[in-house]
Short mmCIF file of C-alpha atoms in Angstrom, two decimals:
data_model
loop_
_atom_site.label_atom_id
_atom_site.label_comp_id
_atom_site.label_asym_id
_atom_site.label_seq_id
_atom_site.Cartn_x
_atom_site.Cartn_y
_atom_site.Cartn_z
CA UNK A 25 -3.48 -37.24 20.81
CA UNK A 26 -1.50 -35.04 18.11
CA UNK A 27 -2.38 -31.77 19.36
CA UNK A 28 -4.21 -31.15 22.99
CA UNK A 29 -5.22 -27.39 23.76
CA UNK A 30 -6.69 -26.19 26.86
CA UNK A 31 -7.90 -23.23 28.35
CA UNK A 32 -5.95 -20.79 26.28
CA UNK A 33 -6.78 -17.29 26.32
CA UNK A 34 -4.78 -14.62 23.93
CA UNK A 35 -4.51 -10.57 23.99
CA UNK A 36 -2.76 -8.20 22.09
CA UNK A 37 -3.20 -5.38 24.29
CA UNK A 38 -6.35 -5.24 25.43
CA UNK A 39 -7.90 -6.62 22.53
CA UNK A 40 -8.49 -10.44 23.58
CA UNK A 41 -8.08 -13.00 20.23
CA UNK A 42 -8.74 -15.97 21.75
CA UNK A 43 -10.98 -17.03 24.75
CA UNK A 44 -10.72 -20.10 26.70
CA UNK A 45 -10.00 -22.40 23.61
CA UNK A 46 -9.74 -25.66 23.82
CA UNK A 47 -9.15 -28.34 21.19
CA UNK A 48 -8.01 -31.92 20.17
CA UNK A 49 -6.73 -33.37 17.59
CA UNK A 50 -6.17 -36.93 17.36
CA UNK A 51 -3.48 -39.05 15.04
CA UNK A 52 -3.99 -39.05 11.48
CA UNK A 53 -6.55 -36.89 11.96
CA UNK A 54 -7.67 -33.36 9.71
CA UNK A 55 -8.79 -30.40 11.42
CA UNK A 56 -10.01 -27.04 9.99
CA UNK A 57 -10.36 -23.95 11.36
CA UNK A 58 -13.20 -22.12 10.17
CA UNK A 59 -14.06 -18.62 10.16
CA UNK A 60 -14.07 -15.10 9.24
CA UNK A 61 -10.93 -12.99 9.15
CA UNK A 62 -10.17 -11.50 12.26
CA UNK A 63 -11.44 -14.36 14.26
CA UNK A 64 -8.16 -15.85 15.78
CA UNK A 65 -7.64 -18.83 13.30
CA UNK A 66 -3.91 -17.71 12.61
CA UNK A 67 -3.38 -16.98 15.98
CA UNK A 68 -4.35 -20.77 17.06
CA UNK A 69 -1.76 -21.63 14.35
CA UNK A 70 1.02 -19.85 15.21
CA UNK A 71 0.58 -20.38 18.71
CA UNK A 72 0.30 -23.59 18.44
CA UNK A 73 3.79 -24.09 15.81
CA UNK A 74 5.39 -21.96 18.90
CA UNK A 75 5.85 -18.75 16.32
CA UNK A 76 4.19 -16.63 19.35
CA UNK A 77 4.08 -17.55 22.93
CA UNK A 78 1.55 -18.87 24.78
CA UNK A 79 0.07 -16.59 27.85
CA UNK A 80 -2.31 -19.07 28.81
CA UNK A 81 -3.61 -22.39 28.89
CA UNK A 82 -1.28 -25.76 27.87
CA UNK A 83 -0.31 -27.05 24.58
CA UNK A 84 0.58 -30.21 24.41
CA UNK A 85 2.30 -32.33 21.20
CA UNK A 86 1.95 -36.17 20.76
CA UNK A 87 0.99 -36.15 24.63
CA UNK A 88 4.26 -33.75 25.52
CA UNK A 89 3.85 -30.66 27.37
CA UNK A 90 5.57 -28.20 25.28
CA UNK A 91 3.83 -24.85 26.59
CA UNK A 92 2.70 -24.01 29.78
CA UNK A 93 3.19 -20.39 31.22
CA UNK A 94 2.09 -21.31 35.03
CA UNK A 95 5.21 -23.86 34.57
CA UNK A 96 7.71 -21.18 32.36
CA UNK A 97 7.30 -23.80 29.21
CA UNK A 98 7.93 -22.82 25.87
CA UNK A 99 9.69 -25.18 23.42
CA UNK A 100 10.98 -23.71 20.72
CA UNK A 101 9.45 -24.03 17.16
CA UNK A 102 12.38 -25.72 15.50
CA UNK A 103 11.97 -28.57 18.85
CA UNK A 104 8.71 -29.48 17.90
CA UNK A 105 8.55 -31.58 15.42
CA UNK A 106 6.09 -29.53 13.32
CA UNK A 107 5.64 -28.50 9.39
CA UNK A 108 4.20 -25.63 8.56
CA UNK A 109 2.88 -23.84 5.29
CA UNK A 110 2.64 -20.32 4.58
CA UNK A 111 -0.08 -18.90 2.50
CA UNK A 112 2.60 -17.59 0.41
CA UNK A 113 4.49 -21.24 0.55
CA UNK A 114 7.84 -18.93 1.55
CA UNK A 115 10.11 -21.18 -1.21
CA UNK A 116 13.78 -19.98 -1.43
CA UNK A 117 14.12 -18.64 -4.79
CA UNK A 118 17.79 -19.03 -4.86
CA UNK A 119 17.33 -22.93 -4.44
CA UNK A 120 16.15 -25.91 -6.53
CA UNK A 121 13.05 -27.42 -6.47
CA UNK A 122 15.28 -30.62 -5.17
CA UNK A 123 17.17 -27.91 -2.36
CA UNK A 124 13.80 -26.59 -1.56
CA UNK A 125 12.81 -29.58 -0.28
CA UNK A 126 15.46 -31.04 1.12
CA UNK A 127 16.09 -27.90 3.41
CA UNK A 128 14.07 -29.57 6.61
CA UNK A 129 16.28 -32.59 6.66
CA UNK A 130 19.25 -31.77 8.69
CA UNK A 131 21.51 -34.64 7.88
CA UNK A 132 23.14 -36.61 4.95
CA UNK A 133 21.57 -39.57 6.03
CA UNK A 134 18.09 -38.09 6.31
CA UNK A 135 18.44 -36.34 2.68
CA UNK A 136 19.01 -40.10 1.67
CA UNK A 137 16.64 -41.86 2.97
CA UNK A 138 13.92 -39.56 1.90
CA UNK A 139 15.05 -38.81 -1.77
CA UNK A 140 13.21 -41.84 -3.28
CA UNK A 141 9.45 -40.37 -1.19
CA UNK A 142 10.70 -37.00 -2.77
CA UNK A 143 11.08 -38.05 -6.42
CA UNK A 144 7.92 -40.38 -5.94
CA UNK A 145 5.88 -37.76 -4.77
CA UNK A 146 6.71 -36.01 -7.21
CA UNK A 147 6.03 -38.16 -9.63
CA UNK A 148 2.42 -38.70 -8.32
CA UNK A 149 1.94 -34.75 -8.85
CA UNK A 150 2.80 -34.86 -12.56
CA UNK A 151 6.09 -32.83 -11.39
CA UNK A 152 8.60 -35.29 -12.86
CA UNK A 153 11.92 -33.91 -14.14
CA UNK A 154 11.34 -30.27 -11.88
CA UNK A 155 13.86 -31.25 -9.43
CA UNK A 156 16.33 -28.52 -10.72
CA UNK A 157 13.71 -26.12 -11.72
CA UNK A 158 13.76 -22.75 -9.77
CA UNK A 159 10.62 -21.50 -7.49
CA UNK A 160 10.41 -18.58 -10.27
CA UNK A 161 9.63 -20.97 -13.40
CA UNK A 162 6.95 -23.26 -11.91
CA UNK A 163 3.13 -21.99 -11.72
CA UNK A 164 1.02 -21.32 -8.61
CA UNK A 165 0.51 -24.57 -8.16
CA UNK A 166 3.40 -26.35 -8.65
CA UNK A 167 4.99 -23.99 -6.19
CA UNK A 168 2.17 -25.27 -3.81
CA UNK A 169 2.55 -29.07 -4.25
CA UNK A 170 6.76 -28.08 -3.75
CA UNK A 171 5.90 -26.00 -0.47
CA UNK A 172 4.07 -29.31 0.52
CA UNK A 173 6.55 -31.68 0.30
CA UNK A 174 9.10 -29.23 2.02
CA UNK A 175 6.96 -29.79 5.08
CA UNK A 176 6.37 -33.10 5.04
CA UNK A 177 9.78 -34.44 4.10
CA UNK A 178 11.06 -34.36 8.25
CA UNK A 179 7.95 -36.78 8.90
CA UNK A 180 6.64 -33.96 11.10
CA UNK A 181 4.35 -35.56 13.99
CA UNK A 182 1.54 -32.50 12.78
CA UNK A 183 1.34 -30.32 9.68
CA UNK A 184 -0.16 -26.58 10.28
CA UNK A 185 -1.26 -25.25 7.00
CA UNK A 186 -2.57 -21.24 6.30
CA UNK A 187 -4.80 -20.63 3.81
CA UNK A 188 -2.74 -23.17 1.99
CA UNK A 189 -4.97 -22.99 -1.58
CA UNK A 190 -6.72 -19.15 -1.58
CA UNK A 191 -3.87 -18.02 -3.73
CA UNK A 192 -5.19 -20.76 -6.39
CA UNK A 193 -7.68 -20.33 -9.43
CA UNK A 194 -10.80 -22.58 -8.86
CA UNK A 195 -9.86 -25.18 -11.37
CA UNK A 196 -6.34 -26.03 -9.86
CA UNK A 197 -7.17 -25.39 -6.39
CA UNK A 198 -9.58 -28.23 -6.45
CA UNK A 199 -6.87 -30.43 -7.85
CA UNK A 200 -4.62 -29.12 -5.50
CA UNK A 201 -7.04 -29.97 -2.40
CA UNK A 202 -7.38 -33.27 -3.59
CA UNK A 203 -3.33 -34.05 -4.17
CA UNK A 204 -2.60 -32.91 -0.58
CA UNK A 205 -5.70 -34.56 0.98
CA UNK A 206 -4.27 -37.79 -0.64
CA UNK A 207 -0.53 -37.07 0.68
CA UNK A 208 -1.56 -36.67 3.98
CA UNK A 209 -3.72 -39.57 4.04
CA UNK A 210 -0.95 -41.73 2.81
CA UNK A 211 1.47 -40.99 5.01
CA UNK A 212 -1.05 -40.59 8.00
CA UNK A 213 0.12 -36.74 9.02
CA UNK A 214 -2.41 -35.24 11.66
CA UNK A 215 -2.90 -31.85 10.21
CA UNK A 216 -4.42 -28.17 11.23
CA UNK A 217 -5.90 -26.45 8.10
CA UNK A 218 -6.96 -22.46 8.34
CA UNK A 219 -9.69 -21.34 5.94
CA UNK A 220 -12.48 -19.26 5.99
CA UNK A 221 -13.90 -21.40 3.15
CA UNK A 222 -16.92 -23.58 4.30
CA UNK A 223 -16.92 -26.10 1.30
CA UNK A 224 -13.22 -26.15 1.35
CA UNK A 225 -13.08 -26.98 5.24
CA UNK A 226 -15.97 -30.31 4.42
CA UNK A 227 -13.88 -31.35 1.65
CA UNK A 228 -10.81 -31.80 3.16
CA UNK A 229 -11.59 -31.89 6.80
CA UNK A 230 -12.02 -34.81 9.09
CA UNK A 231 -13.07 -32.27 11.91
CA UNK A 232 -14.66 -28.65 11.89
CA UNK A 233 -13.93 -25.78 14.69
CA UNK A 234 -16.16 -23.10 13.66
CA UNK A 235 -14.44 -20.22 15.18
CA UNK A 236 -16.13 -16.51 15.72
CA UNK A 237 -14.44 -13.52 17.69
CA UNK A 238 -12.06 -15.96 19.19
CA UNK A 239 -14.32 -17.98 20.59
CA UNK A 240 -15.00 -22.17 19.74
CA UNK A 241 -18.68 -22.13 18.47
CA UNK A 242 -18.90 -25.21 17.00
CA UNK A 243 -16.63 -28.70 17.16
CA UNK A 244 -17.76 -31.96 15.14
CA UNK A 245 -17.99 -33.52 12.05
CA UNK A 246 -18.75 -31.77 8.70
CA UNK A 247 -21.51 -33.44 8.33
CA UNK A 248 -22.57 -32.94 11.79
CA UNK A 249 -22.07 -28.94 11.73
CA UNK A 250 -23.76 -28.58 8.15
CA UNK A 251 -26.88 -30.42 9.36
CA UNK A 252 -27.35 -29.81 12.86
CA UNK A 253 -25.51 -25.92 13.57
CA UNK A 254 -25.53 -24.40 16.83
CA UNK A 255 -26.12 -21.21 16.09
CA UNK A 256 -27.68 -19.07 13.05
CA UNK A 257 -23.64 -18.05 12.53
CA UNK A 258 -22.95 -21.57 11.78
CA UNK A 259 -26.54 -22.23 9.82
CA UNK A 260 -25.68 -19.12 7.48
CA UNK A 261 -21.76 -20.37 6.69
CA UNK A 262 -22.28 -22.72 3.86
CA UNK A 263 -24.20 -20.66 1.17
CA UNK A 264 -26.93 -18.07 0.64
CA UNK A 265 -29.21 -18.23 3.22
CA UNK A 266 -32.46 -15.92 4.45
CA UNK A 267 -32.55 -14.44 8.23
CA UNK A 268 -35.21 -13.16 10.05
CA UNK A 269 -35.53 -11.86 13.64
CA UNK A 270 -39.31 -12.83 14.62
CA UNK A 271 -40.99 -13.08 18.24
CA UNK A 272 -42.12 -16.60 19.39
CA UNK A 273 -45.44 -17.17 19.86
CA UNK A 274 -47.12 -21.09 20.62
CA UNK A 275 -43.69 -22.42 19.87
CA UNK A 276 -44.20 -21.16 16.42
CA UNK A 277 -42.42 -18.43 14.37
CA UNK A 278 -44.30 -17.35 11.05
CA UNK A 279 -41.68 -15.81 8.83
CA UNK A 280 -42.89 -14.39 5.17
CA UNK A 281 -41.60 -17.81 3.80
CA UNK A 282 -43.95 -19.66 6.36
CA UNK A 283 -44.40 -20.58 9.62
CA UNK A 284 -42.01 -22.83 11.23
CA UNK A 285 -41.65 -25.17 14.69
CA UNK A 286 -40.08 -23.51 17.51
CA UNK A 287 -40.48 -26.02 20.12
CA UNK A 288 -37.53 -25.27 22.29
CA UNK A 289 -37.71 -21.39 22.62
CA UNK A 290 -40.01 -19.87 25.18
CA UNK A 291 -43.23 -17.47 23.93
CA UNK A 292 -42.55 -13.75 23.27
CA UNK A 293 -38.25 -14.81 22.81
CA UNK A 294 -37.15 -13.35 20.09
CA UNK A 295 -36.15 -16.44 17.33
CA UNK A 296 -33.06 -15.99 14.77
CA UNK A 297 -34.57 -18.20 11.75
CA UNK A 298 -31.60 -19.03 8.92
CA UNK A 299 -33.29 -20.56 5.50
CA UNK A 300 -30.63 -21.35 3.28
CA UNK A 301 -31.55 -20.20 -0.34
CA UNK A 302 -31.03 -23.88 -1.69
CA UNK A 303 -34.41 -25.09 0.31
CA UNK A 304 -36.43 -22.86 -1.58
CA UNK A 305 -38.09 -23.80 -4.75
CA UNK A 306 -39.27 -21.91 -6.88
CA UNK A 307 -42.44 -22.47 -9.20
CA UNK A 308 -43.40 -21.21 -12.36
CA UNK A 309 -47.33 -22.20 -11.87
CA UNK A 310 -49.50 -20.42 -9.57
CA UNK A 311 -50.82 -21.86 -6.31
CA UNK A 312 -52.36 -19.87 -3.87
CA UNK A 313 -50.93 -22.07 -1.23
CA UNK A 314 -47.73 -20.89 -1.80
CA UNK A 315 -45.85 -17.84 -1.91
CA UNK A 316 -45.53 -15.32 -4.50
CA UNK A 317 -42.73 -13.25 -5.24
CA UNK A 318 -41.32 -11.26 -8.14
CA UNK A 319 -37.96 -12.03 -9.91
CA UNK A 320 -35.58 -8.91 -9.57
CA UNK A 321 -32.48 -10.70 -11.09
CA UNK A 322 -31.61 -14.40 -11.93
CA UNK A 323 -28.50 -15.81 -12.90
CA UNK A 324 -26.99 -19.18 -14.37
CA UNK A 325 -24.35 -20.51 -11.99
CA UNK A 326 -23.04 -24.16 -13.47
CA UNK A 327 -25.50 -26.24 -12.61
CA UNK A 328 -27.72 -23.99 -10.99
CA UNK A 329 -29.79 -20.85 -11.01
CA UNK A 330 -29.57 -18.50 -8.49
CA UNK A 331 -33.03 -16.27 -7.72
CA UNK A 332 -33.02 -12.81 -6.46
CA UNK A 333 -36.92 -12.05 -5.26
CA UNK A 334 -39.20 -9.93 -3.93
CA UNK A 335 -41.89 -10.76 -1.80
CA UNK A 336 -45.32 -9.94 -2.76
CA UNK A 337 -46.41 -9.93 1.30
CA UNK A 338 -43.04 -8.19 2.29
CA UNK A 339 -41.76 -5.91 -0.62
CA UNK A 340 -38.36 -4.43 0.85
CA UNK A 341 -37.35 -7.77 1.87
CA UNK A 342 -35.30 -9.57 -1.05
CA UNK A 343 -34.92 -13.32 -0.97
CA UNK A 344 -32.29 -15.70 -2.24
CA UNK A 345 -33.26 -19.09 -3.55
CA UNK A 346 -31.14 -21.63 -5.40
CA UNK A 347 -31.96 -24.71 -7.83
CA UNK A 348 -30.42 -26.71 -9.45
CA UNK A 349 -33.05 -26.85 -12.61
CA UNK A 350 -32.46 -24.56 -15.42
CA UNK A 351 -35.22 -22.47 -16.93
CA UNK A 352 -35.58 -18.86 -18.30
CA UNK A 353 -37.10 -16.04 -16.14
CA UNK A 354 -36.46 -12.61 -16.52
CA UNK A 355 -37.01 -9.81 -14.08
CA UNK A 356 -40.37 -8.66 -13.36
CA UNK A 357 -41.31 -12.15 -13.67
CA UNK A 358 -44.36 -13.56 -11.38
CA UNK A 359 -43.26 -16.79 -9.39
CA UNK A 360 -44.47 -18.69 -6.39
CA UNK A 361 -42.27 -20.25 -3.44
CA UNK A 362 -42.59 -23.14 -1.51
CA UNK A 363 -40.15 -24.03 1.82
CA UNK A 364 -40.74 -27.57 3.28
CA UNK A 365 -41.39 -26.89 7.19
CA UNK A 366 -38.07 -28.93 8.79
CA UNK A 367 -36.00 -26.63 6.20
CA UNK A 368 -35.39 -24.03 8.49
CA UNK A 369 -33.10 -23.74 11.20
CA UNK A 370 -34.80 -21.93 14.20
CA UNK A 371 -32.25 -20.81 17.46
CA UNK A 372 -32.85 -17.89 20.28
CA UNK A 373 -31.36 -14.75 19.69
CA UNK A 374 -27.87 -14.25 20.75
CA UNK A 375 -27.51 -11.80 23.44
CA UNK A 376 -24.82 -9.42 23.06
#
């Protein structure tokens, strides 16, 4: 394994930022960290590059034990044998492009045998001939892809990255994405991502940790989290989505979008239902077996529309729907909704 974590619990004071965490992370592999701010991503990463100690648990690094307060362990950062990148990529602006990245490697010999990977890399980012540029004359993201290869050039056995593309416009942080995602595949780094971004974390991420108040609430594949969450939390991450609090009764919730199965939840529980606004279709023909609602605003997005509505059987509640057809409808406009019954995602209500 790349990275093993167990057990570790983090204050600062009284207020606790991480409880009983544990993760893997095996070689070559991509993990994200996803969540809201304030949920003890960063921490995770900084505790895990040795920037802050750890108070409990163990850490070990390609199967090392390199913190372990029962045992007084604590390797220093600069022992092991990690990259990191900032959300503000932290480039010397008094240094070259070429300096920049040659600043990990320690020795002659190392600056040598790593020059042609620099220049080629480079090269492969449509950076050629930036070598002696300074950090102040590049753009956002050419300062990103330089930041990059500063923490790859040691061959670090893990890469931590924070944030590493929120500083980015849409356009070039998609580009970016896919440049590193095809860097660290090539030269098979195991990496740590932080983002609170959900499509950003399935994009580039082998692995998900859904994190919330510094707690582990989900660990698996994206495709495994976006389809099967454990929680409404998790259900409501990746897009609009519609929640409703309703009681159980026959192992059935009925919600104003429907009723739905609740086979697992016990009569008279109380039911979280998520429906994410992208299983919701909306109709411009009347059917009485469907729902009605009233447009209050609609807007083109891309390839989509997004609806805001208002239900004619629950008027204060608005409802978000999204399609990918395109077609005109003002506000005030009459329209009927239809939600196929495994659509929604139907879990117990979290206790506080």
């Amino acid at each position: 394994m790349s990275i093993v974590l167990r057990k570790v619990n983090h204050f600062y004071g009284e207020q606790q930022a991480l409880k009983n965490v544990s993760i893997e992370v095996s070689e070559n592999q991509i993990v994200a960290l996803l969540g809201p701010s304030g949920c003890g991503k960063t921490t995770l990463l900084r505790l895990i590059a040795g920037l802050e100690r750890l108070q409990s648990g163990e850490l070990y690094l390609q199967d090392k034990l390199v913190a372990a307060p029962k045992q007084a362990i604590h390797l220093a950062p600069e022992q092991r044998a990690i990259g990191m990148m900032f959300q503000d990529y932290a480039l010397f602006p008094h240094m070259s492009v070429r300096r920049n990245i040659e600043y990990g490697l320690r020795k002659q010999q190392e600056v040598v045998k790593r020059r042609n990977w620099i220049e080629e890399s480079l090269d492969n980012m449509g950076m050629q001939g930036l070598l002696e540029r300074f950090p102040h004359t590049l753009s956002g993201g050419q300062q990103q892809r330089v930041a990059l290869l500063r923490a790859l050039a040691p061959e670090p056995s893990t890469l931590l990255l924070d944030e590493p593309f929120s500083a980015l416009d849409e356009h070039l942080r998609q580009q970016v994405r896919e440049e590193t995602l095809d860097v660290l595949k090539k030269t098979n780094t195991p990496a740590v991502m932080v983002t609170h971004d959900p499509l950003e974390a399935m994009f580039i991420a082998d692995k998900i940790v859904v994190m919330e108040k510094g707690e582990i609430v989900q660990n698996a594949s994206p495709q495994e989290i976006y389809n099967n969450p454990k929680n409404a939390f998790v259900a409501a991450l990746f897009g609009p989505s519609n929640r409703f609090e309703v009681e159980v009764e026959g192992h059935k919730v009925n919600t104003p979008l429907g009723a739905f199965a609740a086979a697992d939840i016990e009569d008279k529980q109380v039911a979280e239902i998520i429906v994410r606004a992208k299983d919701i279709v909306v109709h411009q023909l009347e059917n009485k077996d469907q729902i009605e609602a009233t447009v209050i605003s609609v807007h083109a997005m891309g390839n989509e529309t997004h609806f805001r509505l208002q239900l004619s059987n629950m008027p204060e509640r608005v409802i978000h729907a999204r399609m990918r057809d395109h077609w005109q409808a003002s506000a005030g406009t009459k329209v009927w909704l239809s939600v196929d019954g495994d659509a929604a995602f139907v879990f117990p209500k979290a206790s506080l």
